[in-house]
Amino acid sequence: MQNKAIIFDLDGTLIDTIEDIKDSMNKAINVCGYDYSFSRNEIEMFIGSGEYLLVKRALKYLNVDDEEEVLKLRKNYNQIYTLNCKNKSCPFKGIENGLKDLKNLGYKLIIFSNKPNTEVQKVANYYFEEGLFSCVRGSFEHIPVKPNKAGLESIFMDMNLTSDDEIYYVGDSKVDMETGKNASIFTIGVAYGYERKEVL
């Protein structure tokens, strides 16, 4: 019997997390000694490729290209975001009912994010009811982040999904579109997220 599965990105696709990311980054950058506050639009330019590239891009924006500074900011950002990831974030309008409808139609629902796995689990468990998703997966140090297809292939293996199954990948960014393409699965871009429609 053919499996039916829909794999969703998290930030900008299911949950609007940008304000908590922005606030946490601004606190972290100040703790690291930089007198600057990023705007929402600036943070939107940095996200999508995991927290390492998030902080690296933030520092590069401030003309800082030093790996020690990147690692220091990454550590501070992760600590601060862990404590503040649920302050302002919320599911996009209609998402929860839409997910329940899709589940009732027989689709396995999966979350796949470049955010660290511990954070993805924490956010998903807080905002969505237990049992809604068949799999919730973030990034791990030993698996390349999106747009590399390795993470998706790991999910396919764990969920017993094959190329013969009906699988869709849904995301809001250029990285997501490339991820779905790299894995050769039908990919859907949502225009309400953090990327411009033209880019999608």
Coordinates of C-alpha atoms in Angstrom, one line a residue:
M1 CA 0.0 0.0 0.0
Q2 CA 1.3 3.4 -1.0
N3 CA 2.3 5.8 1.9
K4 CA 1.1 9.4 1.9
A5 CA 3.3 11.9 3.6
I6 CA 3.8 15.6 3.8
I7 CA 7.1 17.0 5.2
F8 CA 7.0 20.5 6.6
D9 CA 9.7 23.0 7.4
L10 CA 9.0 24.7 10.8
D11 CA 10.1 28.3 10.9
G12 CA 8.2 30.5 8.5
T13 CA 6.0 27.5 7.3
L14 CA 4.2 26.2 10.4
I15 CA 5.2 28.7 13.1
D16 CA 6.0 32.4 12.9
T17 CA 9.2 32.4 15.1
I18 CA 11.0 35.4 13.7
E19 CA 10.3 37.7 16.6
D20 CA 11.8 35.3 19.2
I21 CA 14.8 34.7 16.9
K22 CA 15.3 38.4 16.5
D23 CA 15.0 39.2 20.2
S24 CA 17.3 36.3 21.1
M25 CA 19.9 37.3 18.5
N26 CA 19.9 40.9 19.7
K27 CA 20.4 39.9 23.3
A28 CA 23.2 37.5 22.3
I29 CA 24.9 40.1 20.1
N30 CA 24.8 42.6 23.0
V31 CA 26.2 40.0 25.5
C32 CA 29.1 39.5 23.1
G33 CA 29.9 43.2 23.2
Y34 CA 28.3 44.5 20.0
D35 CA 26.2 47.6 20.2
Y36 CA 23.6 46.8 17.5
S37 CA 20.0 45.7 17.2
F38 CA 18.9 43.7 14.1
S39 CA 15.6 44.5 12.5
R40 CA 13.1 41.8 11.5
N41 CA 14.0 42.2 7.9
E42 CA 17.7 41.8 8.6
I43 CA 17.1 38.6 10.6
E44 CA 14.9 37.2 7.7
M45 CA 18.0 37.5 5.5
F46 CA 20.1 35.3 7.9
I47 CA 17.7 32.4 8.7
G48 CA 17.0 29.2 6.9
S49 CA 20.4 27.3 7.0
G50 CA 20.7 26.4 10.7
E51 CA 21.9 28.4 13.7
Y52 CA 25.6 28.3 12.8
L53 CA 25.0 30.1 9.5
L54 CA 22.5 32.4 11.3
V55 CA 25.1 33.7 13.6
K56 CA 27.9 33.7 11.0
R57 CA 25.7 35.8 8.7
A58 CA 24.7 38.2 11.5
L59 CA 28.4 38.8 12.3
K60 CA 29.3 39.2 8.6
Y61 CA 26.6 41.8 8.4
L62 CA 28.6 43.7 11.1
N63 CA 31.8 43.1 9.1
V64 CA 33.1 40.6 11.6
D65 CA 34.7 37.5 10.1
D66 CA 36.3 35.6 13.0
E67 CA 35.5 32.0 13.8
E68 CA 36.0 32.4 17.6
E69 CA 33.4 35.2 17.6
V70 CA 31.0 33.0 15.6
L71 CA 31.4 30.2 18.1
K72 CA 31.0 32.6 21.1
L73 CA 27.8 34.2 19.6
R74 CA 26.4 30.7 18.6
K75 CA 26.8 29.6 22.2
N76 CA 25.2 32.7 23.7
Y77 CA 22.4 32.7 21.1
N78 CA 21.5 29.0 21.7
Q79 CA 21.4 29.6 25.5
I80 CA 19.2 32.7 25.1
Y81 CA 16.9 31.2 22.5
T82 CA 16.3 28.1 24.5
L83 CA 14.8 30.3 27.3
N84 CA 12.9 32.6 24.9
C85 CA 11.7 30.5 22.0
K86 CA 8.0 30.6 23.1
N87 CA 7.7 34.3 24.0
K88 CA 6.1 35.6 20.8
S89 CA 6.1 32.6 18.4
C90 CA 2.8 31.2 17.3
P91 CA 1.4 29.0 14.5
F92 CA 0.3 30.8 11.3
K93 CA -3.4 31.4 11.0
G94 CA -5.3 28.2 9.9
I95 CA -2.3 25.9 10.2
E96 CA -3.6 23.8 13.1
N97 CA -6.9 23.1 11.4
G98 CA -5.2 22.5 8.1
L99 CA -2.8 19.9 9.6
K100 CA -5.7 18.1 11.3
D101 CA -7.6 18.0 7.9
L102 CA -4.5 16.5 6.2
K103 CA -4.1 13.9 8.9
N104 CA -7.7 12.9 8.5
L105 CA -7.1 12.4 4.8
G106 CA -4.5 9.8 5.7
Y107 CA -1.3 11.8 5.3
K108 CA 1.7 11.2 7.7
L109 CA 2.7 14.6 8.9
I110 CA 6.4 15.3 9.4
I111 CA 8.4 18.3 10.6
F112 CA 12.0 18.7 9.2
S113 CA 13.9 21.8 10.3
N114 CA 17.5 23.1 10.2
K115 CA 16.9 24.3 13.8
P116 CA 18.8 22.0 16.4
N117 CA 16.7 18.9 17.1
T118 CA 16.3 19.7 20.8
E119 CA 14.7 23.1 19.9
V120 CA 12.5 21.6 17.2
Q121 CA 11.1 19.0 19.7
K122 CA 10.5 21.7 22.3
V123 CA 8.7 24.1 20.0
A124 CA 6.6 21.4 18.2
N125 CA 5.6 19.8 21.5
Y126 CA 4.5 23.1 22.9
Y127 CA 2.5 24.4 19.9
F128 CA 0.9 21.2 18.5
E129 CA -1.1 18.5 20.1
E130 CA 0.5 15.1 20.8
G131 CA 0.2 12.6 18.0
L132 CA -0.4 15.1 15.2
F133 CA 3.0 14.5 13.7
S134 CA 4.4 11.0 12.8
C135 CA 8.0 12.4 13.0
V136 CA 9.6 15.6 14.3
R137 CA 13.2 16.1 13.2
G138 CA 15.7 18.9 13.6
S139 CA 19.4 19.1 12.7
F140 CA 22.2 17.0 14.2
E141 CA 25.9 17.7 14.1
H142 CA 26.7 14.5 12.1
I143 CA 24.1 15.2 9.3
P144 CA 24.5 18.0 6.8
V145 CA 21.8 20.7 7.0
K146 CA 19.3 21.6 4.3
P147 CA 19.5 22.0 1.3
N148 CA 21.6 18.8 1.5
K149 CA 19.2 15.8 1.1
A150 CA 20.8 13.7 3.7
G151 CA 18.4 14.7 6.5
L152 CA 15.4 13.9 4.3
E153 CA 16.9 10.5 3.3
S154 CA 17.3 9.7 7.0
I155 CA 13.6 10.5 7.6
F156 CA 12.6 8.3 4.6
M157 CA 14.5 5.4 6.0
D158 CA 13.1 5.8 9.5
M159 CA 9.5 6.2 8.2
N160 CA 9.8 3.5 5.6
L161 CA 9.1 5.9 2.7
T162 CA 10.1 5.1 -0.8
S163 CA 10.2 6.9 -4.2
D164 CA 6.9 5.1 -5.0
D165 CA 5.1 6.8 -2.2
E166 CA 3.1 10.1 -2.4
I167 CA 5.4 12.5 -0.7
Y168 CA 5.3 16.3 -0.6
Y169 CA 7.8 18.8 0.9
V170 CA 6.5 22.2 2.1
G171 CA 8.6 25.2 3.0
D172 CA 8.9 28.9 2.8
S173 CA 12.5 29.5 1.6
K174 CA 14.9 29.1 -1.3
V175 CA 16.7 26.5 0.9
D176 CA 13.5 24.5 1.2
M177 CA 12.9 24.6 -2.5
E178 CA 16.4 23.4 -3.1
T179 CA 16.0 20.7 -0.5
G180 CA 12.9 19.2 -2.1
K181 CA 14.5 19.4 -5.5
N182 CA 17.7 17.7 -4.3
A183 CA 15.6 14.9 -2.9
S184 CA 13.5 14.6 -6.1
I185 CA 10.1 15.1 -4.3
F186 CA 7.2 17.4 -5.2
T187 CA 7.9 20.7 -3.4
I188 CA 5.5 23.4 -2.4
G189 CA 6.5 27.0 -1.4
V190 CA 4.2 29.0 0.9
A191 CA 4.0 32.6 0.1
Y192 CA 3.2 33.8 3.6
G193 CA 6.6 32.9 5.1
Y194 CA 9.9 34.7 5.2
E195 CA 11.0 34.5 1.6
R196 CA 9.8 36.7 -1.3
K197 CA 7.3 35.0 -3.6
E198 CA 9.6 35.7 -6.7
V199 CA 12.4 33.8 -5.1
L200 CA 10.2 30.8 -4.4

